[in-house]
PDB file of C-alpha atoms in Angstrom:
ATOM      1  CA  MET X 430      -0.164  -0.049   0.069  1.00  0.00           C
ATOM      2  CA  PRO X 431       1.231   3.648  -0.720  1.00  0.00           C
ATOM      3  CA  MET X 432       2.651   5.271   2.202  1.00  0.00           C
ATOM      4  CA  PHE X 433       0.474   8.330   1.923  1.00  0.00           C
ATOM      5  CA  LYS X 434      -2.966   6.930   0.911  1.00  0.00           C
ATOM      6  CA  ASP X 435      -5.633   9.150   2.295  1.00  0.00           C
ATOM      7  CA  HIS X 436      -3.259  11.613   3.422  1.00  0.00           C
ATOM      8  CA  VAL X 437      -3.456  15.101   2.392  1.00  0.00           C
ATOM      9  CA  ALA X 438      -0.256  17.433   2.545  1.00  0.00           C
ATOM     10  CA  ILE X 439       0.800  20.853   1.782  1.00  0.00           C
ATOM     11  CA  VAL X 440       4.099  21.753  -0.004  1.00  0.00           C
ATOM     12  CA  THR X 441       5.201  25.524   0.523  1.00  0.00           C
ATOM     13  CA  GLY X 442       7.341  26.507  -2.660  1.00  0.00           C
ATOM     14  CA  GLY X 443       6.319  23.408  -4.025  1.00  0.00           C
ATOM     15  CA  ALA X 444       6.535  24.288  -7.699  1.00  0.00           C
ATOM     16  CA  SER X 445      10.092  24.116  -8.363  1.00  0.00           C
ATOM     17  CA  GLY X 446      13.509  22.351  -7.068  1.00  0.00           C
ATOM     18  CA  ILE X 447      13.526  20.662  -3.914  1.00  0.00           C
ATOM     19  CA  GLY X 448       9.423  21.436  -3.543  1.00  0.00           C
ATOM     20  CA  ALA X 449       8.632  20.207  -6.613  1.00  0.00           C
ATOM     21  CA  ALA X 450      10.717  16.919  -5.799  1.00  0.00           C
ATOM     22  CA  VAL X 451       8.697  16.499  -2.554  1.00  0.00           C
ATOM     23  CA  VAL X 452       5.350  16.750  -4.606  1.00  0.00           C
ATOM     24  CA  ARG X 453       6.347  14.284  -6.818  1.00  0.00           C
ATOM     25  CA  ASP X 454       7.033  11.553  -4.202  1.00  0.00           C
ATOM     26  CA  LEU X 455       4.083  12.414  -2.087  1.00  0.00           C
ATOM     27  CA  LEU X 456       1.929  12.029  -5.298  1.00  0.00           C
ATOM     28  CA  ALA X 457       3.764   8.756  -6.098  1.00  0.00           C
ATOM     29  CA  GLU X 458       2.879   7.344  -2.595  1.00  0.00           C
ATOM     30  CA  GLY X 459      -0.809   8.258  -2.836  1.00  0.00           C
ATOM     31  CA  ALA X 460      -1.209  11.562  -1.148  1.00  0.00           C
ATOM     32  CA  ARG X 461      -3.472  14.577  -2.344  1.00  0.00           C
ATOM     33  CA  VAL X 462      -1.160  17.486  -2.533  1.00  0.00           C
ATOM     34  CA  VAL X 463      -1.494  21.236  -2.306  1.00  0.00           C
ATOM     35  CA  VAL X 464       1.142  23.034  -3.929  1.00  0.00           C
ATOM     36  CA  ALA X 465       1.433  26.443  -2.380  1.00  0.00           C
ATOM     37  CA  ASP X 466       3.822  28.858  -4.460  1.00  0.00           C
ATOM     38  CA  PHE X 467       4.381  32.641  -5.544  1.00  0.00           C
ATOM     39  CA  ASN X 468       4.820  31.305  -9.228  1.00  0.00           C
ATOM     40  CA  GLU X 469       1.170  30.410  -9.868  1.00  0.00           C
ATOM     41  CA  ASP X 470       1.954  29.215 -13.451  1.00  0.00           C
ATOM     42  CA  ALA X 471       4.546  26.807 -12.595  1.00  0.00           C
ATOM     43  CA  ALA X 472       2.556  25.386  -9.803  1.00  0.00           C
ATOM     44  CA  ASN X 473      -0.236  24.656 -11.936  1.00  0.00           C
ATOM     45  CA  GLN X 474       2.119  23.275 -14.400  1.00  0.00           C
ATOM     46  CA  LEU X 475       3.370  20.977 -12.001  1.00  0.00           C
ATOM     47  CA  VAL X 476      -0.199  19.597 -10.739  1.00  0.00           C
ATOM     48  CA  ALA X 477      -1.927  19.656 -14.068  1.00  0.00           C
ATOM     49  CA  PRO X 478      -1.165  15.852 -14.865  1.00  0.00           C
ATOM     50  CA  PHE X 479      -2.254  14.647 -11.936  1.00  0.00           C
ATOM     51  CA  GLY X 480      -5.962  16.150 -12.059  1.00  0.00           C
ATOM     52  CA  ALA X 481      -7.715  17.932  -9.685  1.00  0.00           C
ATOM     53  CA  ASP X 482      -8.621  15.148  -7.649  1.00  0.00           C
ATOM     54  CA  ARG X 483      -5.141  14.277  -6.608  1.00  0.00           C
ATOM     55  CA  ALA X 484      -3.195  17.539  -6.592  1.00  0.00           C
ATOM     56  CA  LEU X 485      -4.078  21.422  -6.625  1.00  0.00           C
ATOM     57  CA  ALA X 486      -2.223  24.592  -6.763  1.00  0.00           C
ATOM     58  CA  ILE X 487      -2.558  27.891  -4.692  1.00  0.00           C
ATOM     59  CA  LYS X 488      -0.860  31.244  -5.316  1.00  0.00           C
ATOM     60  CA  VAL X 489       0.520  32.532  -2.020  1.00  0.00           C
ATOM     61  CA  ASP X 490       2.843  35.004  -0.320  1.00  0.00           C
ATOM     62  CA  VAL X 491       4.313  32.530   2.512  1.00  0.00           C
ATOM     63  CA  SER X 492       5.482  35.713   4.227  1.00  0.00           C
ATOM     64  CA  ASP X 493       1.847  36.743   4.809  1.00  0.00           C
ATOM     65  CA  ALA X 494      -0.287  35.121   7.918  1.00  0.00           C
ATOM     66  CA  GLU X 495      -3.378  35.366   6.263  1.00  0.00           C
ATOM     67  CA  GLY X 496      -2.187  33.826   2.979  1.00  0.00           C
ATOM     68  CA  MET X 497      -0.959  30.861   4.844  1.00  0.00           C
ATOM     69  CA  LYS X 498      -4.235  30.574   6.881  1.00  0.00           C
ATOM     70  CA  ALA X 499      -5.946  30.656   3.404  1.00  0.00           C
ATOM     71  CA  THR X 500      -3.806  27.669   2.398  1.00  0.00           C
ATOM     72  CA  VAL X 501      -4.407  25.487   5.205  1.00  0.00           C
ATOM     73  CA  ASP X 502      -8.121  26.472   4.648  1.00  0.00           C
ATOM     74  CA  PHE X 503      -7.940  25.687   1.071  1.00  0.00           C
ATOM     75  CA  ALA X 504      -6.647  22.052   1.706  1.00  0.00           C
ATOM     76  CA  VAL X 505      -9.113  21.190   4.041  1.00  0.00           C
ATOM     77  CA  ALA X 506     -11.940  22.591   1.945  1.00  0.00           C
ATOM     78  CA  ARG X 507     -10.811  21.067  -0.987  1.00  0.00           C
ATOM     79  CA  PHE X 508      -9.607  17.695   0.380  1.00  0.00           C
ATOM     80  CA  GLY X 509     -11.327  17.123   3.537  1.00  0.00           C
ATOM     81  CA  ALA X 510      -8.385  17.436   6.171  1.00  0.00           C
ATOM     82  CA  LEU X 511      -4.676  18.116   6.448  1.00  0.00           C
ATOM     83  CA  HIS X 512      -2.254  15.415   7.443  1.00  0.00           C
ATOM     84  CA  LEU X 513       1.230  16.498   6.505  1.00  0.00           C
ATOM     85  CA  ALA X 514       3.150  19.805   5.436  1.00  0.00           C
ATOM     86  CA  VAL X 515       6.368  20.685   4.243  1.00  0.00           C
ATOM     87  CA  ASN X 516       7.407  24.331   4.834  1.00  0.00           C
ATOM     88  CA  ASN X 517      10.080  24.599   2.245  1.00  0.00           C
ATOM     89  CA  ALA X 518       9.702  28.087   0.737  1.00  0.00           C
ATOM     90  CA  GLY X 519      12.623  30.124   0.848  1.00  0.00           C
ATOM     91  CA  ILE X 520      14.709  33.027  -0.654  1.00  0.00           C
ATOM     92  CA  GLY X 521      18.157  34.168  -0.646  1.00  0.00           C
ATOM     93  CA  MET X 522      19.904  37.562  -1.514  1.00  0.00           C
ATOM     94  CA  PRO X 523      23.219  38.895  -2.762  1.00  0.00           C
ATOM     95  CA  THR X 524      26.281  38.171  -0.750  1.00  0.00           C
ATOM     96  CA  THR X 525      26.265  41.385   1.419  1.00  0.00           C
ATOM     97  CA  PRO X 526      28.266  41.884   4.826  1.00  0.00           C
ATOM     98  CA  LEU X 527      25.743  42.168   8.032  1.00  0.00           C
ATOM     99  CA  ALA X 528      26.140  46.157   8.449  1.00  0.00           C
ATOM    100  CA  ASP X 529      25.347  46.546   4.515  1.00  0.00           C
ATOM    101  CA  VAL X 530      22.414  44.857   4.693  1.00  0.00           C
ATOM    102  CA  ALA X 531      19.273  46.854   3.834  1.00  0.00           C
ATOM    103  CA  ILE X 532      16.718  46.997   6.313  1.00  0.00           C
ATOM    104  CA  GLU X 533      14.083  46.161   3.382  1.00  0.00           C
ATOM    105  CA  ASP X 534      16.154  43.035   2.490  1.00  0.00           C
ATOM    106  CA  TRP X 535      16.706  41.708   5.841  1.00  0.00           C
ATOM    107  CA  HIS X 536      12.681  41.576   6.676  1.00  0.00           C
ATOM    108  CA  ARG X 537      11.981  40.355   3.421  1.00  0.00           C
ATOM    109  CA  VAL X 538      14.241  37.057   3.775  1.00  0.00           C
ATOM    110  CA  ILE X 539      13.338  36.734   7.379  1.00  0.00           C
ATOM    111  CA  GLY X 540       9.572  37.337   6.147  1.00  0.00           C
ATOM    112  CA  VAL X 541       9.681  34.371   3.417  1.00  0.00           C
ATOM    113  CA  ASP X 542      12.475  31.937   5.215  1.00  0.00           C
ATOM    114  CA  LEU X 543      11.179  32.058   8.833  1.00  0.00           C
ATOM    115  CA  HIS X 544       8.125  33.693   9.635  1.00  0.00           C
ATOM    116  CA  SER X 545       6.470  31.591   7.175  1.00  0.00           C
ATOM    117  CA  VAL X 546       7.314  28.296   9.002  1.00  0.00           C
ATOM    118  CA  PHE X 547       5.939  29.882  11.738  1.00  0.00           C
ATOM    119  CA  TYR X 548       2.612  30.935  10.034  1.00  0.00           C
ATOM    120  CA  GLY X 549       2.510  27.699   8.036  1.00  0.00           C
ATOM    121  CA  MET X 550       3.069  25.614  11.461  1.00  0.00           C
ATOM    122  CA  LYS X 551       0.263  27.967  13.500  1.00  0.00           C
ATOM    123  CA  TYR X 552      -2.247  26.915  11.120  1.00  0.00           C
ATOM    124  CA  GLN X 553      -0.923  23.383   9.875  1.00  0.00           C
ATOM    125  CA  ILE X 554      -1.071  21.732  13.673  1.00  0.00           C
ATOM    126  CA  PRO X 555      -4.598  23.182  14.510  1.00  0.00           C
ATOM    127  CA  ALA X 556      -5.840  21.167  11.264  1.00  0.00           C
ATOM    128  CA  MET X 557      -3.717  18.044  11.900  1.00  0.00           C
ATOM    129  CA  LEU X 558      -5.204  17.855  15.293  1.00  0.00           C
ATOM    130  CA  ASN X 559      -8.574  17.882  13.783  1.00  0.00           C
ATOM    131  CA  ALA X 560      -7.295  15.218  11.941  1.00  0.00           C
ATOM    132  CA  GLY X 561      -6.035  12.991  14.676  1.00  0.00           C
ATOM    133  CA  GLY X 562      -2.197  13.920  14.012  1.00  0.00           C
ATOM    134  CA  GLY X 563       0.324  14.324  11.282  1.00  0.00           C
ATOM    135  CA  ALA X 564       3.733  15.479  10.418  1.00  0.00           C
ATOM    136  CA  ILE X 565       5.524  18.318   9.689  1.00  0.00           C
ATOM    137  CA  VAL X 566       9.064  18.942   7.960  1.00  0.00           C
ATOM    138  CA  ASN X 567      10.714  22.407   7.895  1.00  0.00           C
ATOM    139  CA  MET X 568      13.273  22.807   5.272  1.00  0.00           C
ATOM    140  CA  ALA X 569      16.579  24.464   7.241  1.00  0.00           C
ATOM    141  CA  SER X 570      19.802  23.984   5.754  1.00  0.00           C
ATOM    142  CA  ILE X 571      23.369  23.151   6.645  1.00  0.00           C
ATOM    143  CA  LEU X 572      23.487  26.895   7.120  1.00  0.00           C
ATOM    144  CA  GLY X 573      21.428  26.282  10.022  1.00  0.00           C
ATOM    145  CA  ALA X 574      24.779  24.630  11.816  1.00  0.00           C
ATOM    146  CA  VAL X 575      27.064  26.949  10.584  1.00  0.00           C
ATOM    147  CA  GLY X 576      27.871  30.490   9.471  1.00  0.00           C
ATOM    148  CA  TRP X 577      28.283  31.931   5.939  1.00  0.00           C
ATOM    149  CA  ALA X 578      30.026  35.230   5.445  1.00  0.00           C
ATOM    150  CA  GLY X 579      27.750  37.651   3.589  1.00  0.00           C
ATOM    151  CA  ASN X 580      24.677  35.726   4.490  1.00  0.00           C
ATOM    152  CA  GLY X 581      23.420  36.571   7.602  1.00  0.00           C
ATOM    153  CA  ALA X 582      19.606  36.956   7.200  1.00  0.00           C
ATOM    154  CA  TYR X 583      19.272  33.437   5.453  1.00  0.00           C
ATOM    155  CA  VAL X 584      21.666  31.852   8.113  1.00  0.00           C
ATOM    156  CA  THR X 585      19.932  33.523  10.906  1.00  0.00           C
ATOM    157  CA  ALA X 586      16.589  32.370   9.561  1.00  0.00           C
ATOM    158  CA  LYS X 587      17.947  28.716   9.015  1.00  0.00           C
ATOM    159  CA  HIS X 588      19.061  28.606  12.678  1.00  0.00           C
ATOM    160  CA  ALA X 589      16.345  29.835  14.137  1.00  0.00           C
ATOM    161  CA  ILE X 590      14.006  27.152  12.141  1.00  0.00           C
ATOM    162  CA  ILE X 591      15.875  24.374  13.896  1.00  0.00           C
ATOM    163  CA  GLY X 592      15.216  25.843  17.205  1.00  0.00           C
ATOM    164  CA  MET X 593      11.599  26.416  16.474  1.00  0.00           C
ATOM    165  CA  THR X 594      11.188  23.081  15.088  1.00  0.00           C
ATOM    166  CA  LYS X 595      12.600  21.484  18.528  1.00  0.00           C
ATOM    167  CA  THR X 596      10.219  23.820  20.480  1.00  0.00           C
ATOM    168  CA  ALA X 597       7.066  22.700  18.338  1.00  0.00           C
ATOM    169  CA  ALA X 598       7.733  19.158  18.589  1.00  0.00           C
ATOM    170  CA  LEU X 599       7.783  19.263  22.296  1.00  0.00           C
ATOM    171  CA  ASP X 600       4.681  21.072  22.137  1.00  0.00           C
ATOM    172  CA  TYR X 601       2.754  18.562  20.200  1.00  0.00           C
ATOM    173  CA  ALA X 602       4.688  15.019  20.561  1.00  0.00           C
ATOM    174  CA  LYS X 603       1.722  13.970  22.916  1.00  0.00           C
ATOM    175  CA  ALA X 604      -0.733  15.161  20.707  1.00  0.00           C
ATOM    176  CA  GLY X 605       0.761  13.008  17.799  1.00  0.00           C
ATOM    177  CA  VAL X 606       2.129  15.518  15.700  1.00  0.00           C
ATOM    178  CA  ARG X 607       5.564  14.947  14.826  1.00  0.00           C
ATOM    179  CA  ILE X 608       8.099  17.980  13.846  1.00  0.00           C
ATOM    180  CA  ASN X 609      11.534  17.734  11.804  1.00  0.00           C
ATOM    181  CA  ALA X 610      13.759  19.803   9.939  1.00  0.00           C
ATOM    182  CA  VAL X 611      15.844  18.731   6.964  1.00  0.00           C
ATOM    183  CA  GLY X 612      19.147  20.523   6.231  1.00  0.00           C
ATOM    184  CA  PRO X 613      20.240  20.418   2.638  1.00  0.00           C
ATOM    185  CA  ALA X 614      23.610  21.138   1.570  1.00  0.00           C
ATOM    186  CA  PHE X 615      23.953  23.004  -1.836  1.00  0.00           C
ATOM    187  CA  VAL X 616      21.483  21.628  -4.402  1.00  0.00           C
ATOM    188  CA  ASP X 617      21.489  21.511  -8.051  1.00  0.00           C
ATOM    189  CA  THR X 618      18.290  23.498  -8.450  1.00  0.00           C
ATOM    190  CA  PRO X 619      17.162  25.693 -11.171  1.00  0.00           C
ATOM    191  CA  ALA X 620      17.667  28.890  -9.373  1.00  0.00           C
ATOM    192  CA  LEU X 621      21.399  27.821  -8.638  1.00  0.00           C
ATOM    193  CA  GLN X 622      21.822  27.207 -12.119  1.00  0.00           C
ATOM    194  CA  LYS X 623      20.623  30.585 -13.298  1.00  0.00           C
ATOM    195  CA  ASP X 624      22.379  32.640 -10.325  1.00  0.00           C
ATOM    196  CA  MET X 625      25.974  30.877 -10.693  1.00  0.00           C
ATOM    197  CA  THR X 626      28.442  30.166 -13.765  1.00  0.00           C
ATOM    198  CA  ASP X 627      29.690  26.617 -14.251  1.00  0.00           C
ATOM    199  CA  ASP X 628      32.830  27.631 -12.501  1.00  0.00           C
ATOM    200  CA  GLU X 629      31.180  28.802  -9.459  1.00  0.00           C
ATOM    201  CA  ARG X 630      28.908  25.714  -9.010  1.00  0.00           C
ATOM    202  CA  ALA X 631      32.057  23.606  -9.818  1.00  0.00           C
ATOM    203  CA  VAL X 632      33.907  25.511  -6.578  1.00  0.00           C
ATOM    204  CA  LEU X 633      30.543  25.125  -4.735  1.00  0.00           C
ATOM    205  CA  ALA X 634      30.522  21.382  -5.405  1.00  0.00           C
ATOM    206  CA  GLY X 635      34.001  20.773  -4.104  1.00  0.00           C
ATOM    207  CA  LEU X 636      33.123  21.880  -0.525  1.00  0.00           C
ATOM    208  CA  HIS X 637      31.192  18.693  -0.397  1.00  0.00           C
ATOM    209  CA  ALA X 638      33.151  15.732   0.765  1.00  0.00           C
ATOM    210  CA  VAL X 639      31.409  13.484  -2.094  1.00  0.00           C
ATOM    211  CA  ASP X 640      32.584  16.557  -4.496  1.00  0.00           C
ATOM    212  CA  ARG X 641      29.338  17.085  -6.220  1.00  0.00           C
ATOM    213  CA  LEU X 642      25.847  19.052  -5.669  1.00  0.00           C
ATOM    214  CA  ALA X 643      22.915  17.418  -4.193  1.00  0.00           C
ATOM    215  CA  GLN X 644      19.973  16.631  -6.371  1.00  0.00           C
ATOM    216  CA  PRO X 645      16.442  17.603  -5.419  1.00  0.00           C
ATOM    217  CA  ASP X 646      15.237  13.991  -5.140  1.00  0.00           C
ATOM    218  CA  GLU X 647      17.758  13.268  -2.667  1.00  0.00           C
ATOM    219  CA  ILE X 648      16.217  15.910  -0.240  1.00  0.00           C
ATOM    220  CA  ALA X 649      13.149  14.786  -0.910  1.00  0.00           C
ATOM    221  CA  GLY X 650      13.620  11.135  -0.343  1.00  0.00           C
ATOM    222  CA  LEU X 651      14.645  11.604   3.245  1.00  0.00           C
ATOM    223  CA  THR X 652      11.883  14.353   3.677  1.00  0.00           C
ATOM    224  CA  SER X 653       9.020  11.717   2.760  1.00  0.00           C
ATOM    225  CA  PHE X 654      10.566   9.343   4.880  1.00  0.00           C
ATOM    226  CA  LEU X 655      10.325  11.777   8.046  1.00  0.00           C
ATOM    227  CA  LEU X 656       6.760  12.234   7.028  1.00  0.00           C
ATOM    228  CA  SER X 657       5.909   8.579   6.928  1.00  0.00           C
ATOM    229  CA  GLU X 658       5.018   6.178   9.707  1.00  0.00           C
ATOM    230  CA  ARG X 659       8.540   4.595   9.010  1.00  0.00           C
ATOM    231  CA  ALA X 660       9.529   7.799  11.325  1.00  0.00           C
ATOM    232  CA  SER X 661       6.970   7.197  13.775  1.00  0.00           C
ATOM    233  CA  PHE X 662       9.734   7.683  16.843  1.00  0.00           C
ATOM    234  CA  MET X 663      11.296  10.538  15.263  1.00  0.00           C
ATOM    235  CA  THR X 664      10.310  13.981  16.167  1.00  0.00           C
ATOM    236  CA  GLY X 665      12.371  17.429  17.189  1.00  0.00           C
ATOM    237  CA  THR X 666      15.477  16.793  15.146  1.00  0.00           C
ATOM    238  CA  TYR X 667      17.544  18.437  12.669  1.00  0.00           C
ATOM    239  CA  TYR X 668      18.796  15.930   9.697  1.00  0.00           C
ATOM    240  CA  PRO X 669      21.355  17.269   7.620  1.00  0.00           C
ATOM    241  CA  VAL X 670      21.754  15.967   3.829  1.00  0.00           C
ATOM    242  CA  ASP X 671      24.867  17.182   3.111  1.00  0.00           C
ATOM    243  CA  GLY X 672      27.124  15.058   1.208  1.00  0.00           C
ATOM    244  CA  GLY X 673      29.915  15.266   4.071  1.00  0.00           C
ATOM    245  CA  PHE X 674      30.000  19.291   4.299  1.00  0.00           C
ATOM    246  CA  LEU X 675      29.745  19.255   8.071  1.00  0.00           C
ATOM    247  CA  ALA X 676      31.819  16.690   8.687  1.00  0.00           C
ATOM    248  CA  ARG X 677      35.081  18.812   7.349  1.00  0.00           C
TER     249      ARG X 677
END
């Protein structure tokens, strides 16, 4: 039997990269999925082959609390419940020393990368409690464990996600909601391909012990496992998927 038969999931930032890989995994294992993304066209293209009874897209600004509430309400209204969530949406910004970061850029990154995870869980958890329990994965980063010069807002958000994940997991463990964080290293996504030259990507790949970038499916595999009943005794922990990056 598919792992997620009769389960309903939300994936934020689900239209591309890691999010899209997670969406495909969940659908392959029988879930019904709401793909929440600011890029409505890409989200609609992803879900179209699966049909509206299996996958739906919704445009959302994840940094807006009401938008995240509307996403949960949409999932419950269309599919009847909510059991799984992956808070994956995130953005970066150009490398900038901390004191030179514009205030509006700081708030933009913190809003999308950190506040969205709080807003997501604030509305996801009650819906899961109503459904009898569930599981959440928050997408952190290896930069939730170490610093990275010139990326103060992103690193701050990813460190905070890990602390928030641990705290929320303790709050709801006895109620049947498991909450974990995944920490990808550098992943070969369309965004990375767009923003970096081949030479720059090769240098980045060399920072990993395995001497390559991760693929989105490799992050999705752990994410799906943590959402599944196979991980029923796992909550409140941060799991790097880093190709040996943190071992150095």
